[in-house]
Coordinates of C-alpha atoms and ligand atoms in Angstrom, one line a residue:
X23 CA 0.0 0.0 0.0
X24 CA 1.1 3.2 -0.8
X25 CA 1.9 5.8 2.0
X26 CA -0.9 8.1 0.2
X27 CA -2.9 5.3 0.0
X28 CA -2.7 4.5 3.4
X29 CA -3.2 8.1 4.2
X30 CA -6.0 8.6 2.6
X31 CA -7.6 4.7 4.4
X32 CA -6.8 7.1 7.3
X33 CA -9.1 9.9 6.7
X34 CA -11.5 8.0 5.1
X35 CA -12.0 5.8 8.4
X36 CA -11.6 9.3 10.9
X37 CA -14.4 11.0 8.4
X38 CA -16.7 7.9 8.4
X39 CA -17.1 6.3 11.3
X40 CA -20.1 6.2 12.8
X41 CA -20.6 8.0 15.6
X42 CA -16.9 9.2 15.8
X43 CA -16.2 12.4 17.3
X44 CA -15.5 15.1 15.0
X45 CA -11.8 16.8 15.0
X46 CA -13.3 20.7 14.8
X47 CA -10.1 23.0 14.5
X48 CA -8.3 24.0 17.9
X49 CA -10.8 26.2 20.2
X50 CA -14.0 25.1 19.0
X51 CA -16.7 25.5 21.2
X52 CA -19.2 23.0 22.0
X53 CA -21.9 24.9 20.4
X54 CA -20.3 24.8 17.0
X55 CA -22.0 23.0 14.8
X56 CA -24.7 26.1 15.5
X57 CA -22.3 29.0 15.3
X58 CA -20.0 27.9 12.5
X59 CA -21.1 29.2 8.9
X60 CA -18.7 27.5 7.1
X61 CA -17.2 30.7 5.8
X62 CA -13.6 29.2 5.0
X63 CA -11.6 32.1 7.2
X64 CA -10.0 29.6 9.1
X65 CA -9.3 26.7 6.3
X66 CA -7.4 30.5 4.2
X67 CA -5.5 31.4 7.8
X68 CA -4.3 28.3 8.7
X69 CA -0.5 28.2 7.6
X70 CA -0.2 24.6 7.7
X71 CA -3.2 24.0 5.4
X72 CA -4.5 21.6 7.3
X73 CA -8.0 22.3 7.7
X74 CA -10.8 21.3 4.8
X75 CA -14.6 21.2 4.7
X76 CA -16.7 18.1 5.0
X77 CA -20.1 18.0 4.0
X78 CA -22.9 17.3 6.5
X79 CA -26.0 15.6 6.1
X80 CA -27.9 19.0 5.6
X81 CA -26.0 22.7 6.1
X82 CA -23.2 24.3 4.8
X83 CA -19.3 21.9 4.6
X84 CA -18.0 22.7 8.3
X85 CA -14.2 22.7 8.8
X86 CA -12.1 19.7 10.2
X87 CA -8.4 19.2 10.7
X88 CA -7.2 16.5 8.3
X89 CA -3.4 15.2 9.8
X90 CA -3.0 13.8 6.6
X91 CA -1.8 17.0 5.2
X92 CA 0.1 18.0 8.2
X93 CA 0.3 18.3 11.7
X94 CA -1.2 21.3 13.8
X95 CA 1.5 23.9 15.3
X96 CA -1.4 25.3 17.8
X97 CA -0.6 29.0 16.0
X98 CA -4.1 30.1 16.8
X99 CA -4.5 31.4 13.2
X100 CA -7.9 29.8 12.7
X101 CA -9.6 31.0 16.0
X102 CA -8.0 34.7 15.1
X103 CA -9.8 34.5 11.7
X104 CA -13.2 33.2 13.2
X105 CA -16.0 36.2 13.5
X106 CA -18.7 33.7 14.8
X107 CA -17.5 32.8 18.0
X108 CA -17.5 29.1 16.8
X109 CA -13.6 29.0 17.6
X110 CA -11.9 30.9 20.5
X111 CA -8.6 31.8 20.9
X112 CA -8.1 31.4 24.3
X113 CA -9.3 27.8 24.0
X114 CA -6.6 26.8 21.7
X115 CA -4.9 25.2 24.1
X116 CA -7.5 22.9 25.3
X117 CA -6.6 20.8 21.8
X118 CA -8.7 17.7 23.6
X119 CA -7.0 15.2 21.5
X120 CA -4.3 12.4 22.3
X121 CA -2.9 10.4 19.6
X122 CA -3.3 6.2 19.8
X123 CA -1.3 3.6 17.9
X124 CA -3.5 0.8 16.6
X125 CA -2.8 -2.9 15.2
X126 CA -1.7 -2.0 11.9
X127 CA 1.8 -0.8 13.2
X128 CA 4.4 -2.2 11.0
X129 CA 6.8 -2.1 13.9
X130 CA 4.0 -4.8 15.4
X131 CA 4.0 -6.9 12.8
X132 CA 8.0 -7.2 12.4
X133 CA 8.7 -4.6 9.6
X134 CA 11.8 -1.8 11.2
X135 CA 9.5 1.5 11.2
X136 CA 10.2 4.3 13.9
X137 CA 8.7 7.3 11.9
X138 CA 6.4 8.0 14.7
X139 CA 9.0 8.3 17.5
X140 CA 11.7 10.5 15.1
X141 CA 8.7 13.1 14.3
X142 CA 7.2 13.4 17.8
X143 CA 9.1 16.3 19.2
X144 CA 7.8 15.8 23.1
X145 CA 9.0 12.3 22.2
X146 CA 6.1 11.0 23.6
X147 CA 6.2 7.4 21.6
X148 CA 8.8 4.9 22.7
X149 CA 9.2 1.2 21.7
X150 CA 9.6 -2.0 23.1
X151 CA 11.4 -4.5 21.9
X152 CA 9.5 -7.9 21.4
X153 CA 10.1 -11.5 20.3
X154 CA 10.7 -11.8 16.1
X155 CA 12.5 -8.7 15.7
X156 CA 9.1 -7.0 16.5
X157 CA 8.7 -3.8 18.9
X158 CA 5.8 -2.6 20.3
X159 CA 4.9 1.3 20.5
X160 CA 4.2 2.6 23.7
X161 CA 2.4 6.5 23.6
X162 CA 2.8 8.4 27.0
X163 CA -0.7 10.6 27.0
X164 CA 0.7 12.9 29.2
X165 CA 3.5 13.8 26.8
X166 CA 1.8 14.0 24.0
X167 CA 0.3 17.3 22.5
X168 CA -2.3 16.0 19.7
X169 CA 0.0 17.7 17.1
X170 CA -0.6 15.0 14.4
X171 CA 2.8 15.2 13.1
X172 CA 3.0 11.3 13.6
X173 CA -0.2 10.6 11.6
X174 CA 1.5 12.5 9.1
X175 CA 4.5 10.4 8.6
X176 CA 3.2 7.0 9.4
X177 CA 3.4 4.8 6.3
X178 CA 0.9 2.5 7.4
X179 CA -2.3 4.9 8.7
X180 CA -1.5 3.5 12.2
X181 CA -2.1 6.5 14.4
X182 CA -5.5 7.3 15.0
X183 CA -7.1 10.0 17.7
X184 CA -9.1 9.8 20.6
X185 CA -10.8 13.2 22.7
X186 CA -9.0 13.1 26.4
X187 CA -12.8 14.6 27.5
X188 CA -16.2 13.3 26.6
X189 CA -16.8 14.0 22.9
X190 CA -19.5 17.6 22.4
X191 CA -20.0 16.7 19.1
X192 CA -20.4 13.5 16.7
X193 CA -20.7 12.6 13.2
X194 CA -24.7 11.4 13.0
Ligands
SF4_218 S1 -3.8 26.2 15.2 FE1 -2.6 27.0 13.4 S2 -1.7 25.2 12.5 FE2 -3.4 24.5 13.8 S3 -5.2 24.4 12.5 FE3 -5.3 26.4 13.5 S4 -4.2 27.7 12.0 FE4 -3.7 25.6 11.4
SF4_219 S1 -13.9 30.8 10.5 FE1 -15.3 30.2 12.1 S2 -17.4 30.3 11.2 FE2 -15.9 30.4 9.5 S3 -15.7 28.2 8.8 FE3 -14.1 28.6 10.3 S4 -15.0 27.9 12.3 FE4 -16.7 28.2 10.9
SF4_220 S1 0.3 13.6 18.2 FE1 2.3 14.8 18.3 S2 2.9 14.7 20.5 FE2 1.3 13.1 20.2 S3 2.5 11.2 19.8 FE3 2.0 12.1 17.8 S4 3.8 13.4 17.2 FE4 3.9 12.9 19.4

């Protein structure tokens, strides 16, 4: 599988799952699926270009992050550029997201991969060595900041997301 392939596998599954919680961009509020108008200033502020639109079942495309084109730096650009009060600055840094590593590791399965522990900065993934030249990733939620950079650069759509608090908002 290809590593866009297997990137795109990963969004599809985040976008599509029912009942997953929906990755709104940094500050969202929990009322935002009624004060977001899907005006685009924060998909056009954000330098990173990780934001897009996905359609809901009725209403204008409301923004998500999408790790797939990048991770988040937590600049605040996209609650600066939002006139609705659906994302607030100051609530930036409540990112309620911790990343998880899932079966489809190829470190698990025996193949030498350690993509996900050279890009996380807070070097919050570690691995353990197993029997059959396998290791095992270990994530240390405390450490880690939700950035996405390791869902980014992992070949094999292995990292997936889970909210440290009870989800305001899910995909119906
Ligand atoms: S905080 Fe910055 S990098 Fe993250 S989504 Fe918003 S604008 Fe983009
Ligand atoms: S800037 Fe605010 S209102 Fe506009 S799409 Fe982004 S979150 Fe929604
Ligand atoms: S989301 Fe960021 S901080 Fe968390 S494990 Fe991945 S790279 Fe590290």
């Amino acid at each position: 599988m290809t590593t866009q392939h297997s990137r795109r596998n990963f969004l599809r599954g985040q976008l599509s799952r029912p009942e997953a919680p929906l990755m709104r961009p940094p500050g969202a509020q929990a009322r935002f699926s009624q004060l977001c108008t899907g005006c685009g200033d924060c998909l056009r502020a954000c330098p990173e270009a990780i934001l897009i639109r996905q359609p809901g079942p009725s209403g204008p495309a409301l923004p998500l992050v999408d790790f797939s084109k990048g991770a988040c730096t937590f600049c605040g650009a996209c609650a600066e550029a939002c006139e609705t009060g659906a994302l607030c600055p100051e609530a930036v840094p409540e990112w309620p997201w911790t990343a998880t590593i899932t079966d489809t590791c190829l470190s698990l399965g025996g193949i030498a991969c350690r993509a996900c522990e050279d890009a996380c900065e807070p070097r919050a993934i570690r691995f353990r060595l197993m029997t059959g030249g396998r290791a095992a990733p270990t994530l240390d939620p405390e450490q880690c900041t939700g950035c996405g950079e390791c869902a980014f650069t992992c070949p094999a759509g292995a990292v997936s997301f889970e909210q440290r608090a009870p989800a305001t908002e899910v995909v119906r």
